[in-house]
mmCIF file of N, CA and C in Angstrom:
data_model
loop_
_atom_site.group_PDB
_atom_site.id
_atom_site.type_symbol
_atom_site.label_atom_id
_atom_site.label_comp_id
_atom_site.label_asym_id
_atom_site.label_seq_id
_atom_site.Cartn_x
_atom_site.Cartn_y
_atom_site.Cartn_z
ATOM 1 N N UNK U 1 -13.242 80.005 3.314
ATOM 2 C CA UNK U 1 -14.122 81.129 3.142
ATOM 3 C C UNK U 1 -13.496 82.122 2.191
ATOM 4 N N UNK U 2 -14.221 82.616 1.170
ATOM 5 C CA UNK U 2 -13.603 83.497 0.217
ATOM 6 C C UNK U 2 -13.296 84.849 0.762
ATOM 7 N N UNK U 3 -12.263 85.493 0.236
ATOM 8 C CA UNK U 3 -11.895 86.829 0.630
ATOM 9 C C UNK U 3 -12.818 87.767 -0.125
ATOM 10 N N UNK U 4 -13.466 88.696 0.617
ATOM 11 C CA UNK U 4 -14.415 89.564 -0.025
ATOM 12 C C UNK U 4 -13.933 91.006 -0.151
ATOM 13 N N UNK U 5 -13.043 91.494 0.681
ATOM 14 C CA UNK U 5 -12.562 92.880 0.572
ATOM 15 C C UNK U 5 -11.296 93.121 1.339
ATOM 16 N N UNK U 6 -10.744 94.329 1.155
ATOM 17 C CA UNK U 6 -9.544 94.681 1.883
ATOM 18 C C UNK U 6 -9.840 95.852 2.850
ATOM 19 N N UNK U 7 -9.122 95.880 3.940
ATOM 20 C CA UNK U 7 -9.288 96.928 4.932
ATOM 21 C C UNK U 7 -7.947 97.196 5.553
ATOM 22 N N UNK U 8 -7.500 98.459 5.439
ATOM 23 C CA UNK U 8 -6.202 98.869 5.968
ATOM 24 C C UNK U 8 -5.046 97.963 5.447
ATOM 25 N N UNK U 9 -5.142 97.651 4.143
ATOM 26 C CA UNK U 9 -4.135 96.854 3.511
ATOM 27 C C UNK U 9 -4.215 95.381 3.774
ATOM 28 N N UNK U 10 -5.144 94.914 4.569
ATOM 29 C CA UNK U 10 -5.313 93.483 4.818
ATOM 30 C C UNK U 10 -6.507 92.930 4.060
ATOM 31 N N UNK U 11 -6.399 91.695 3.617
ATOM 32 C CA UNK U 11 -7.563 91.081 3.013
ATOM 33 C C UNK U 11 -8.419 90.446 4.088
ATOM 34 N N UNK U 12 -9.676 90.628 4.072
ATOM 35 C CA UNK U 12 -10.569 90.150 5.101
ATOM 36 C C UNK U 12 -11.703 89.311 4.570
ATOM 37 N N UNK U 13 -12.236 88.435 5.357
ATOM 38 C CA UNK U 13 -13.386 87.696 5.075
ATOM 39 C C UNK U 13 -14.583 88.370 5.727
ATOM 40 N N UNK U 14 -15.786 87.995 5.547
ATOM 41 C CA UNK U 14 -16.940 88.625 6.162
ATOM 42 C C UNK U 14 -16.878 88.507 7.691
ATOM 43 N N UNK U 15 -16.269 87.442 8.198
ATOM 44 C CA UNK U 15 -16.145 87.265 9.626
ATOM 45 C C UNK U 15 -15.283 88.340 10.262
ATOM 46 N N UNK U 16 -14.233 88.802 9.536
ATOM 47 C CA UNK U 16 -13.265 89.743 10.112
ATOM 48 C C UNK U 16 -13.653 91.232 9.857
ATOM 49 N N UNK U 17 -14.560 91.465 9.014
ATOM 50 C CA UNK U 17 -14.816 92.796 8.521
ATOM 51 C C UNK U 17 -15.462 93.697 9.557
ATOM 52 N N UNK U 18 -14.894 94.873 9.663
ATOM 53 C CA UNK U 18 -15.526 95.965 10.482
ATOM 54 C C UNK U 18 -14.990 97.299 10.037
ATOM 55 N N UNK U 19 -15.655 98.330 10.369
ATOM 56 C CA UNK U 19 -15.144 99.684 9.992
ATOM 57 C C UNK U 19 -15.335 99.952 8.501
ATOM 58 N N UNK U 20 -14.576 100.906 8.016
ATOM 59 C CA UNK U 20 -14.674 101.235 6.556
ATOM 60 C C UNK U 20 -13.992 100.163 5.729
ATOM 61 N N UNK U 21 -14.673 99.757 4.666
ATOM 62 C CA UNK U 21 -14.148 98.709 3.831
ATOM 63 C C UNK U 21 -14.234 99.145 2.384
ATOM 64 N N UNK U 22 -13.411 98.562 1.594
ATOM 65 C CA UNK U 22 -13.396 98.800 0.145
ATOM 66 C C UNK U 22 -13.967 97.494 -0.546
ATOM 67 N N UNK U 23 -14.879 97.733 -1.430
ATOM 68 C CA UNK U 23 -15.469 96.566 -2.113
ATOM 69 C C UNK U 23 -14.492 96.066 -3.180
ATOM 70 N N UNK U 24 -14.280 94.725 -3.183
ATOM 71 C CA UNK U 24 -13.508 94.174 -4.304
ATOM 72 C C UNK U 24 -14.381 94.136 -5.536
ATOM 73 N N UNK U 25 -15.693 93.937 -5.345
ATOM 74 C CA UNK U 25 -16.618 93.953 -6.469
ATOM 75 C C UNK U 25 -17.356 95.268 -6.342
ATOM 76 N N UNK U 26 -16.901 96.356 -7.050
ATOM 77 C CA UNK U 26 -17.584 97.630 -6.932
ATOM 78 C C UNK U 26 -19.019 97.636 -7.460
ATOM 79 N N UNK U 27 -19.771 98.597 -7.042
ATOM 80 C CA UNK U 27 -21.160 98.742 -7.501
ATOM 81 C C UNK U 27 -21.111 98.990 -9.004
ATOM 82 N N UNK U 28 -22.087 98.528 -9.673
ATOM 83 C CA UNK U 28 -22.170 98.815 -11.089
ATOM 84 C C UNK U 28 -22.560 100.330 -11.260
ATOM 85 N N UNK U 29 -22.244 100.887 -12.412
ATOM 86 C CA UNK U 29 -22.515 102.339 -12.568
ATOM 87 C C UNK U 29 -23.932 102.765 -12.302
ATOM 88 N N UNK U 30 -24.923 101.850 -12.649
ATOM 89 C CA UNK U 30 -26.334 102.238 -12.458
ATOM 90 C C UNK U 30 -26.735 102.128 -10.976
ATOM 91 N N UNK U 31 -25.899 101.586 -10.109
ATOM 92 C CA UNK U 31 -26.176 101.420 -8.693
ATOM 93 C C UNK U 31 -25.544 102.615 -7.964
ATOM 94 N N UNK U 32 -26.298 103.647 -7.633
ATOM 95 C CA UNK U 32 -25.799 104.776 -6.956
ATOM 96 C C UNK U 32 -26.418 104.937 -5.584
ATOM 97 N N UNK U 33 -25.990 105.967 -4.867
ATOM 98 C CA UNK U 33 -26.626 106.289 -3.582
ATOM 99 C C UNK U 33 -28.126 106.554 -3.744
ATOM 100 N N UNK U 34 -28.440 107.276 -4.895
ATOM 101 C CA UNK U 34 -29.837 107.563 -5.092
ATOM 102 C C UNK U 34 -30.641 106.307 -5.382
ATOM 103 N N UNK U 35 -30.006 105.401 -6.087
ATOM 104 C CA UNK U 35 -30.714 104.093 -6.380
ATOM 105 C C UNK U 35 -30.950 103.336 -5.097
ATOM 106 N N UNK U 36 -29.969 103.347 -4.197
ATOM 107 C CA UNK U 36 -30.122 102.665 -2.900
ATOM 108 C C UNK U 36 -31.240 103.300 -2.104
ATOM 109 N N UNK U 37 -31.288 104.669 -2.174
ATOM 110 C CA UNK U 37 -32.350 105.397 -1.370
ATOM 111 C C UNK U 37 -33.739 105.092 -1.992
ATOM 112 N N UNK U 38 -33.847 104.998 -3.340
ATOM 113 C CA UNK U 38 -35.123 104.630 -3.928
ATOM 114 C C UNK U 38 -35.519 103.170 -3.599
ATOM 115 N N UNK U 39 -34.533 102.284 -3.558
ATOM 116 C CA UNK U 39 -34.866 100.904 -3.175
ATOM 117 C C UNK U 39 -35.298 100.831 -1.740
ATOM 118 N N UNK U 40 -34.653 101.621 -0.893
ATOM 119 C CA UNK U 40 -35.080 101.647 0.498
ATOM 120 C C UNK U 40 -36.518 102.154 0.654
ATOM 121 N N UNK U 41 -36.880 103.174 -0.065
ATOM 122 C CA UNK U 41 -38.276 103.617 -0.014
ATOM 123 C C UNK U 41 -39.263 102.614 -0.534
ATOM 124 N N UNK U 42 -38.853 101.856 -1.540
ATOM 125 C CA UNK U 42 -39.689 100.756 -2.046
ATOM 126 C C UNK U 42 -39.880 99.698 -0.975
ATOM 127 N N UNK U 43 -38.774 99.323 -0.319
ATOM 128 C CA UNK U 43 -38.835 98.290 0.701
ATOM 129 C C UNK U 43 -39.681 98.763 1.922
ATOM 130 N N UNK U 44 -39.462 100.006 2.354
ATOM 131 C CA UNK U 44 -40.267 100.522 3.486
ATOM 132 C C UNK U 44 -41.743 100.640 3.182
ATOM 133 N N UNK U 45 -42.079 101.051 1.951
ATOM 134 C CA UNK U 45 -43.464 101.079 1.539
ATOM 135 C C UNK U 45 -44.134 99.703 1.518
ATOM 136 N N UNK U 46 -43.405 98.709 1.019
ATOM 137 C CA UNK U 46 -43.920 97.351 1.017
ATOM 138 C C UNK U 46 -44.120 96.860 2.451
ATOM 139 N N UNK U 47 -43.180 97.103 3.308
ATOM 140 C CA UNK U 47 -43.288 96.620 4.677
ATOM 141 C C UNK U 47 -44.475 97.296 5.377
ATOM 142 N N UNK U 48 -44.674 98.572 5.184
ATOM 143 C CA UNK U 48 -45.813 99.250 5.789
ATOM 144 C C UNK U 48 -47.115 98.702 5.223
ATOM 145 N N UNK U 49 -47.191 98.416 3.901
ATOM 146 C CA UNK U 49 -48.376 97.844 3.314
ATOM 147 C C UNK U 49 -48.689 96.483 3.943
ATOM 148 N N UNK U 50 -47.664 95.696 4.313
ATOM 149 C CA UNK U 50 -47.842 94.390 4.881
ATOM 150 C C UNK U 50 -48.093 94.430 6.377
ATOM 151 N N UNK U 51 -48.154 95.573 6.974
ATOM 152 C CA UNK U 51 -48.385 95.768 8.405
ATOM 153 C C UNK U 51 -47.239 95.178 9.210
ATOM 154 N N UNK U 52 -45.972 95.274 8.700
ATOM 155 C CA UNK U 52 -44.793 94.857 9.464
ATOM 156 C C UNK U 52 -44.715 95.779 10.671
ATOM 157 N N UNK U 53 -44.161 95.224 11.781
ATOM 158 C CA UNK U 53 -44.101 95.975 13.027
ATOM 159 C C UNK U 53 -42.682 96.321 13.376
ATOM 160 N N UNK U 54 -42.458 97.397 14.191
ATOM 161 C CA UNK U 54 -41.174 97.773 14.675
ATOM 162 C C UNK U 54 -40.125 97.840 13.641
ATOM 163 N N UNK U 55 -40.334 98.642 12.587
ATOM 164 C CA UNK U 55 -39.453 98.769 11.446
ATOM 165 C C UNK U 55 -38.270 99.650 11.859
ATOM 166 N N UNK U 56 -37.035 99.056 11.729
ATOM 167 C CA UNK U 56 -35.775 99.756 12.054
ATOM 168 C C UNK U 56 -34.924 99.773 10.826
ATOM 169 N N UNK U 57 -34.469 100.934 10.405
ATOM 170 C CA UNK U 57 -33.502 101.034 9.245
ATOM 171 C C UNK U 57 -32.178 101.419 9.798
ATOM 172 N N UNK U 58 -31.133 100.633 9.345
ATOM 173 C CA UNK U 58 -29.739 100.924 9.769
ATOM 174 C C UNK U 58 -28.916 101.195 8.528
ATOM 175 N N UNK U 59 -28.276 102.352 8.491
ATOM 176 C CA UNK U 59 -27.371 102.700 7.428
ATOM 177 C C UNK U 59 -26.057 101.987 7.667
ATOM 178 N N UNK U 60 -25.713 101.012 6.782
ATOM 179 C CA UNK U 60 -24.482 100.299 6.905
ATOM 180 C C UNK U 60 -23.471 100.656 5.804
ATOM 181 N N UNK U 61 -23.778 101.700 5.011
ATOM 182 C CA UNK U 61 -22.837 102.086 3.976
ATOM 183 C C UNK U 61 -21.575 102.530 4.654
ATOM 184 N N UNK U 62 -20.445 102.034 4.198
ATOM 185 C CA UNK U 62 -19.162 102.383 4.786
ATOM 186 C C UNK U 62 -18.755 101.529 5.993
ATOM 187 N N UNK U 63 -19.768 100.810 6.526
ATOM 188 C CA UNK U 63 -19.484 99.965 7.675
ATOM 189 C C UNK U 63 -19.354 98.499 7.235
ATOM 190 N N UNK U 64 -19.997 98.210 6.102
ATOM 191 C CA UNK U 64 -19.971 96.824 5.616
ATOM 192 C C UNK U 64 -20.051 96.808 4.083
ATOM 193 N N UNK U 65 -19.454 95.840 3.510
ATOM 194 C CA UNK U 65 -19.519 95.639 2.001
ATOM 195 C C UNK U 65 -20.774 94.867 1.638
ATOM 196 N N UNK U 66 -21.616 94.558 2.624
ATOM 197 C CA UNK U 66 -22.817 93.766 2.356
ATOM 198 C C UNK U 66 -23.903 94.598 1.633
ATOM 199 N N UNK U 67 -23.978 95.863 1.860
ATOM 200 C CA UNK U 67 -24.986 96.708 1.246
ATOM 201 C C UNK U 67 -24.951 98.087 1.822
ATOM 202 N N UNK U 68 -25.964 98.879 1.532
ATOM 203 C CA UNK U 68 -26.023 100.255 2.020
ATOM 204 C C UNK U 68 -26.963 100.368 3.214
ATOM 205 N N UNK U 69 -28.053 99.549 3.252
ATOM 206 C CA UNK U 69 -29.018 99.656 4.332
ATOM 207 C C UNK U 69 -29.372 98.294 4.815
ATOM 208 N N UNK U 70 -29.624 98.152 6.090
ATOM 209 C CA UNK U 70 -30.212 96.947 6.669
ATOM 210 C C UNK U 70 -31.534 97.362 7.317
ATOM 211 N N UNK U 71 -32.547 96.603 7.066
ATOM 212 C CA UNK U 71 -33.863 96.878 7.623
ATOM 213 C C UNK U 71 -34.292 95.649 8.416
ATOM 214 N N UNK U 72 -34.681 95.899 9.654
ATOM 215 C CA UNK U 72 -35.117 94.810 10.592
ATOM 216 C C UNK U 72 -36.566 95.112 10.961
ATOM 217 N N UNK U 73 -37.412 94.085 10.823
ATOM 218 C CA UNK U 73 -38.840 94.220 11.125
ATOM 219 C C UNK U 73 -39.334 92.940 11.816
ATOM 220 N N UNK U 74 -40.499 93.044 12.376
ATOM 221 C CA UNK U 74 -41.150 91.931 13.056
ATOM 222 C C UNK U 74 -42.512 91.685 12.397
ATOM 223 N N UNK U 75 -42.889 90.401 12.372
ATOM 224 C CA UNK U 75 -44.226 90.021 12.007
ATOM 225 C C UNK U 75 -44.850 89.309 13.254
ATOM 226 N N UNK U 76 -46.187 89.326 13.323
ATOM 227 C CA UNK U 76 -46.849 88.809 14.560
ATOM 228 C C UNK U 76 -46.762 87.300 14.716
ATOM 229 N N UNK U 77 -46.586 86.575 13.647
ATOM 230 C CA UNK U 77 -46.600 85.070 13.647
ATOM 231 C C UNK U 77 -45.787 84.583 12.466
ATOM 232 N N UNK U 78 -45.565 83.269 12.452
ATOM 233 C CA UNK U 78 -44.881 82.690 11.323
ATOM 234 C C UNK U 78 -45.562 83.015 9.979
ATOM 235 N N UNK U 79 -46.874 82.895 9.985
ATOM 236 C CA UNK U 79 -47.626 83.181 8.763
ATOM 237 C C UNK U 79 -47.487 84.655 8.360
ATOM 238 N N UNK U 80 -47.503 85.577 9.343
ATOM 239 C CA UNK U 80 -47.344 87.002 9.017
ATOM 240 C C UNK U 80 -45.919 87.275 8.509
ATOM 241 N N UNK U 81 -44.958 86.659 9.127
ATOM 242 C CA UNK U 81 -43.514 86.799 8.593
ATOM 243 C C UNK U 81 -43.422 86.358 7.183
ATOM 244 N N UNK U 82 -43.989 85.200 6.874
ATOM 245 C CA UNK U 82 -43.926 84.717 5.457
ATOM 246 C C UNK U 82 -44.677 85.585 4.516
ATOM 247 N N UNK U 83 -45.828 86.141 4.977
ATOM 248 C CA UNK U 83 -46.604 87.048 4.059
ATOM 249 C C UNK U 83 -45.870 88.315 3.797
ATOM 250 N N UNK U 84 -45.241 88.903 4.880
ATOM 251 C CA UNK U 84 -44.416 90.121 4.693
ATOM 252 C C UNK U 84 -43.299 89.848 3.633
ATOM 253 N N UNK U 85 -42.608 88.727 3.836
ATOM 254 C CA UNK U 85 -41.497 88.379 2.964
ATOM 255 C C UNK U 85 -42.004 88.164 1.522
ATOM 256 N N UNK U 86 -43.055 87.418 1.326
ATOM 257 C CA UNK U 86 -43.631 87.179 -0.031
ATOM 258 C C UNK U 86 -43.999 88.451 -0.708
ATOM 259 N N UNK U 87 -44.647 89.382 0.029
ATOM 260 C CA UNK U 87 -45.101 90.638 -0.547
ATOM 261 C C UNK U 87 -43.867 91.465 -0.881
ATOM 262 N N UNK U 88 -42.854 91.500 -0.027
ATOM 263 C CA UNK U 88 -41.652 92.318 -0.350
ATOM 264 C C UNK U 88 -40.897 91.746 -1.568
ATOM 265 N N UNK U 89 -40.727 90.456 -1.674
ATOM 266 C CA UNK U 89 -40.099 89.835 -2.810
ATOM 267 C C UNK U 89 -40.767 90.249 -4.083
ATOM 268 N N UNK U 90 -42.159 90.148 -4.097
ATOM 269 C CA UNK U 90 -42.904 90.523 -5.275
ATOM 270 C C UNK U 90 -42.721 91.963 -5.616
ATOM 271 N N UNK U 91 -42.787 92.861 -4.594
ATOM 272 C CA UNK U 91 -42.636 94.307 -4.796
ATOM 273 C C UNK U 91 -41.261 94.638 -5.343
ATOM 274 N N UNK U 92 -40.170 93.944 -4.825
ATOM 275 C CA UNK U 92 -38.849 94.200 -5.314
ATOM 276 C C UNK U 92 -38.737 93.884 -6.799
ATOM 277 N N UNK U 93 -39.269 92.716 -7.167
ATOM 278 C CA UNK U 93 -39.259 92.291 -8.543
ATOM 279 C C UNK U 93 -40.058 93.232 -9.451
ATOM 280 N N UNK U 94 -41.274 93.587 -8.988
ATOM 281 C CA UNK U 94 -42.078 94.515 -9.768
ATOM 282 C C UNK U 94 -41.517 95.898 -9.822
ATOM 283 N N UNK U 95 -40.676 96.283 -8.881
ATOM 284 C CA UNK U 95 -40.114 97.595 -8.830
ATOM 285 C C UNK U 95 -38.786 97.628 -9.544
ATOM 286 N N UNK U 96 -38.409 96.592 -10.279
ATOM 287 C CA UNK U 96 -37.197 96.562 -11.069
ATOM 288 C C UNK U 96 -35.923 96.401 -10.229
ATOM 289 N N UNK U 97 -36.084 95.772 -9.094
ATOM 290 C CA UNK U 97 -34.876 95.638 -8.219
ATOM 291 C C UNK U 97 -34.275 94.221 -8.419
ATOM 292 N N UNK U 98 -34.718 93.470 -9.393
ATOM 293 C CA UNK U 98 -34.146 92.147 -9.702
ATOM 294 C C UNK U 98 -34.678 91.098 -8.750
ATOM 295 N N UNK U 99 -34.065 89.911 -8.839
ATOM 296 C CA UNK U 99 -34.438 88.811 -8.012
ATOM 297 C C UNK U 99 -33.603 88.807 -6.695
ATOM 298 N N UNK U 100 -34.317 88.993 -5.608
ATOM 299 C CA UNK U 100 -33.632 89.017 -4.303
ATOM 300 C C UNK U 100 -33.307 87.590 -3.875
ATOM 301 N N UNK U 101 -32.186 87.448 -3.190
ATOM 302 C CA UNK U 101 -31.860 86.131 -2.572
ATOM 303 C C UNK U 101 -32.590 86.036 -1.228
ATOM 304 N N UNK U 102 -33.208 84.862 -0.962
ATOM 305 C CA UNK U 102 -34.036 84.677 0.185
ATOM 306 C C UNK U 102 -33.617 83.442 0.973
ATOM 307 N N UNK U 103 -33.579 83.542 2.276
ATOM 308 C CA UNK U 103 -33.322 82.432 3.167
ATOM 309 C C UNK U 103 -34.360 82.410 4.299
ATOM 310 N N UNK U 104 -34.779 81.237 4.677
ATOM 311 C CA UNK U 104 -35.649 81.094 5.836
ATOM 312 C C UNK U 104 -37.159 81.206 5.583
ATOM 313 N N UNK U 105 -37.553 81.266 4.343
ATOM 314 C CA UNK U 105 -38.964 81.427 3.981
ATOM 315 C C UNK U 105 -39.798 80.170 4.417
ATOM 316 N N UNK U 106 -39.152 79.046 4.446
ATOM 317 C CA UNK U 106 -39.865 77.803 4.749
ATOM 318 C C UNK U 106 -40.427 77.773 6.169
ATOM 319 N N UNK U 107 -39.679 78.282 7.138
ATOM 320 C CA UNK U 107 -40.101 78.205 8.544
ATOM 321 C C UNK U 107 -40.855 79.400 9.020
ATOM 322 N N UNK U 108 -40.493 80.595 8.530
ATOM 323 C CA UNK U 108 -41.174 81.794 8.926
ATOM 324 C C UNK U 108 -40.760 82.368 10.311
ATOM 325 N N UNK U 109 -39.672 81.821 10.885
ATOM 326 C CA UNK U 109 -39.141 82.421 12.149
ATOM 327 C C UNK U 109 -38.326 83.671 11.865
ATOM 328 N N UNK U 110 -37.425 83.512 10.872
ATOM 329 C CA UNK U 110 -36.525 84.577 10.466
ATOM 330 C C UNK U 110 -36.248 84.446 8.993
ATOM 331 N N UNK U 111 -36.678 85.469 8.219
ATOM 332 C CA UNK U 111 -36.493 85.459 6.776
ATOM 333 C C UNK U 111 -35.509 86.575 6.433
ATOM 334 N N UNK U 112 -34.436 86.184 5.713
ATOM 335 C CA UNK U 112 -33.450 87.092 5.276
ATOM 336 C C UNK U 112 -33.687 87.329 3.771
ATOM 337 N N UNK U 113 -33.815 88.599 3.350
ATOM 338 C CA UNK U 113 -34.018 88.961 1.952
ATOM 339 C C UNK U 113 -32.914 89.923 1.594
ATOM 340 N N UNK U 114 -32.012 89.453 0.696
ATOM 341 C CA UNK U 114 -30.884 90.190 0.223
ATOM 342 C C UNK U 114 -31.235 90.785 -1.146
ATOM 343 N N UNK U 115 -31.493 92.082 -1.102
ATOM 344 C CA UNK U 115 -31.873 92.779 -2.385
ATOM 345 C C UNK U 115 -30.691 93.549 -2.976
ATOM 346 N N UNK U 116 -29.504 93.190 -2.549
ATOM 347 C CA UNK U 116 -28.274 93.873 -3.049
ATOM 348 C C UNK U 116 -27.908 95.031 -2.155
ATOM 349 N N UNK U 117 -28.439 96.238 -2.422
ATOM 350 C CA UNK U 117 -28.180 97.385 -1.616
ATOM 351 C C UNK U 117 -28.890 97.335 -0.284
ATOM 352 N N UNK U 118 -30.026 96.632 -0.241
ATOM 353 C CA UNK U 118 -30.878 96.558 0.945
ATOM 354 C C UNK U 118 -30.941 95.135 1.433
ATOM 355 N N UNK U 119 -30.673 94.925 2.695
ATOM 356 C CA UNK U 119 -30.803 93.619 3.373
ATOM 357 C C UNK U 119 -31.927 93.729 4.355
ATOM 358 N N UNK U 120 -32.913 92.816 4.252
ATOM 359 C CA UNK U 120 -34.039 92.891 5.138
ATOM 360 C C UNK U 120 -34.150 91.648 5.948
ATOM 361 N N UNK U 121 -34.345 91.819 7.246
ATOM 362 C CA UNK U 121 -34.507 90.699 8.213
ATOM 363 C C UNK U 121 -35.942 90.832 8.723
ATOM 364 N N UNK U 122 -36.770 89.750 8.506
ATOM 365 C CA UNK U 122 -38.105 89.692 8.992
ATOM 366 C C UNK U 122 -38.190 88.594 10.046
ATOM 367 N N UNK U 123 -38.507 89.050 11.278
ATOM 368 C CA UNK U 123 -38.436 88.102 12.415
ATOM 369 C C UNK U 123 -39.849 87.970 13.076
ATOM 370 N N UNK U 124 -40.018 86.825 13.770
ATOM 371 C CA UNK U 124 -41.041 86.743 14.765
ATOM 372 C C UNK U 124 -40.443 87.488 16.017
ATOM 373 N N UNK U 125 -41.290 88.164 16.804
ATOM 374 C CA UNK U 125 -40.713 89.009 17.874
ATOM 375 C C UNK U 125 -39.759 88.307 18.826
ATOM 376 N N UNK U 126 -40.079 87.096 19.263
ATOM 377 C CA UNK U 126 -39.157 86.406 20.205
ATOM 378 C C UNK U 126 -37.802 86.011 19.556
ATOM 379 N N UNK U 127 -37.828 85.726 18.274
ATOM 380 C CA UNK U 127 -36.540 85.453 17.569
ATOM 381 C C UNK U 127 -35.765 86.735 17.402
ATOM 382 N N UNK U 128 -36.440 87.807 17.109
ATOM 383 C CA UNK U 128 -35.757 89.067 16.928
ATOM 384 C C UNK U 128 -35.093 89.509 18.252
ATOM 385 N N UNK U 129 -35.824 89.306 19.366
ATOM 386 C CA UNK U 129 -35.306 89.683 20.658
ATOM 387 C C UNK U 129 -34.079 88.789 21.000
ATOM 388 N N UNK U 130 -34.069 87.566 20.659
ATOM 389 C CA UNK U 130 -32.995 86.614 20.974
ATOM 390 C C UNK U 130 -31.662 87.043 20.226
ATOM 391 N N UNK U 131 -31.817 87.312 18.914
ATOM 392 C CA UNK U 131 -30.651 87.663 18.085
ATOM 393 C C UNK U 131 -30.214 89.164 18.180
ATOM 394 N N UNK U 132 -31.121 90.018 18.470
ATOM 395 C CA UNK U 132 -30.876 91.441 18.720
ATOM 396 C C UNK U 132 -29.880 92.040 17.724
ATOM 397 N N UNK U 133 -30.200 91.916 16.414
ATOM 398 C CA UNK U 133 -29.308 92.412 15.386
ATOM 399 C C UNK U 133 -29.061 93.886 15.474
ATOM 400 N N UNK U 134 -30.085 94.615 15.858
ATOM 401 C CA UNK U 134 -29.931 96.137 15.892
ATOM 402 C C UNK U 134 -28.811 96.502 16.885
ATOM 403 N N UNK U 135 -28.697 95.825 18.008
ATOM 404 C CA UNK U 135 -27.727 96.106 18.992
ATOM 405 C C UNK U 135 -26.334 95.799 18.467
ATOM 406 N N UNK U 136 -26.229 94.658 17.694
ATOM 407 C CA UNK U 136 -24.934 94.290 17.138
ATOM 408 C C UNK U 136 -24.435 95.340 16.173
ATOM 409 N N UNK U 137 -25.291 95.841 15.346
ATOM 410 C CA UNK U 137 -24.938 96.859 14.326
ATOM 411 C C UNK U 137 -24.709 98.241 14.871
ATOM 412 N N UNK U 138 -25.280 98.460 16.083
ATOM 413 C CA UNK U 138 -25.090 99.765 16.724
ATOM 414 C C UNK U 138 -23.910 99.766 17.631
ATOM 415 N N UNK U 139 -23.191 98.624 17.830
ATOM 416 C CA UNK U 139 -22.036 98.569 18.662
ATOM 417 C C UNK U 139 -20.918 99.440 18.123
ATOM 418 N N UNK U 140 -20.146 100.140 19.011
ATOM 419 C CA UNK U 140 -19.075 100.996 18.560
ATOM 420 C C UNK U 140 -17.947 100.187 18.022
ATOM 421 N N UNK U 141 -17.156 100.825 17.099
ATOM 422 C CA UNK U 141 -15.986 100.156 16.567
ATOM 423 C C UNK U 141 -14.980 99.889 17.670
ATOM 424 N N UNK U 142 -14.196 98.861 17.622
ATOM 425 C CA UNK U 142 -13.224 98.504 18.649
ATOM 426 C C UNK U 142 -12.204 99.635 18.870
ATOM 427 N N UNK U 143 -11.848 100.335 17.810
ATOM 428 C CA UNK U 143 -10.876 101.362 17.867
ATOM 429 C C UNK U 143 -11.404 102.639 18.530
ATOM 430 N N UNK U 144 -12.731 102.812 18.558
ATOM 431 C CA UNK U 144 -13.371 104.028 19.073
ATOM 432 C C UNK U 144 -13.459 104.062 20.560
ATOM 433 N N UNK U 145 -13.307 102.964 21.248
ATOM 434 C CA UNK U 145 -13.397 102.947 22.719
ATOM 435 C C UNK U 145 -12.973 101.678 23.315
ATOM 436 N N UNK U 146 -13.092 101.567 24.586
ATOM 437 C CA UNK U 146 -12.664 100.398 25.331
ATOM 438 C C UNK U 146 -13.863 99.611 25.720
ATOM 439 N N UNK U 147 -13.802 98.291 25.580
ATOM 440 C CA UNK U 147 -14.882 97.415 25.955
ATOM 441 C C UNK U 147 -14.511 96.816 27.309
ATOM 442 N N UNK U 148 -15.484 96.753 28.231
ATOM 443 C CA UNK U 148 -15.196 96.193 29.545
ATOM 444 C C UNK U 148 -16.051 95.008 29.809
#
């Protein structure tokens, strides 16, 4: 597995990363906090237009080198999940956000759309409940408290 960043003087892979991280591959100059906020508004507008349900936005800036925001949504069925994802991919491209990387579009259970600063997970409700990504990202840092 490739090394992606350093944390507290140690090189980490994505499996080990938590807390504040430093990007080995820094954002390009044109990618700023304002650009990430604009991209988030584009994503949220597209999701609302597609009638995505239970939209949750998680700010992961400083918590992960993966991006600045993670958005988790549900679609009512496989077909709705795929339609939400297709619409979002088109809107990202039309909005000048480049070509997003996409996984899971074939089955429509869980589609991951990596738009750079924004990572979007589109789930069927039962798949979303099973993986419970929101809870995982809301978990406290190990150094902040004791787990029992």
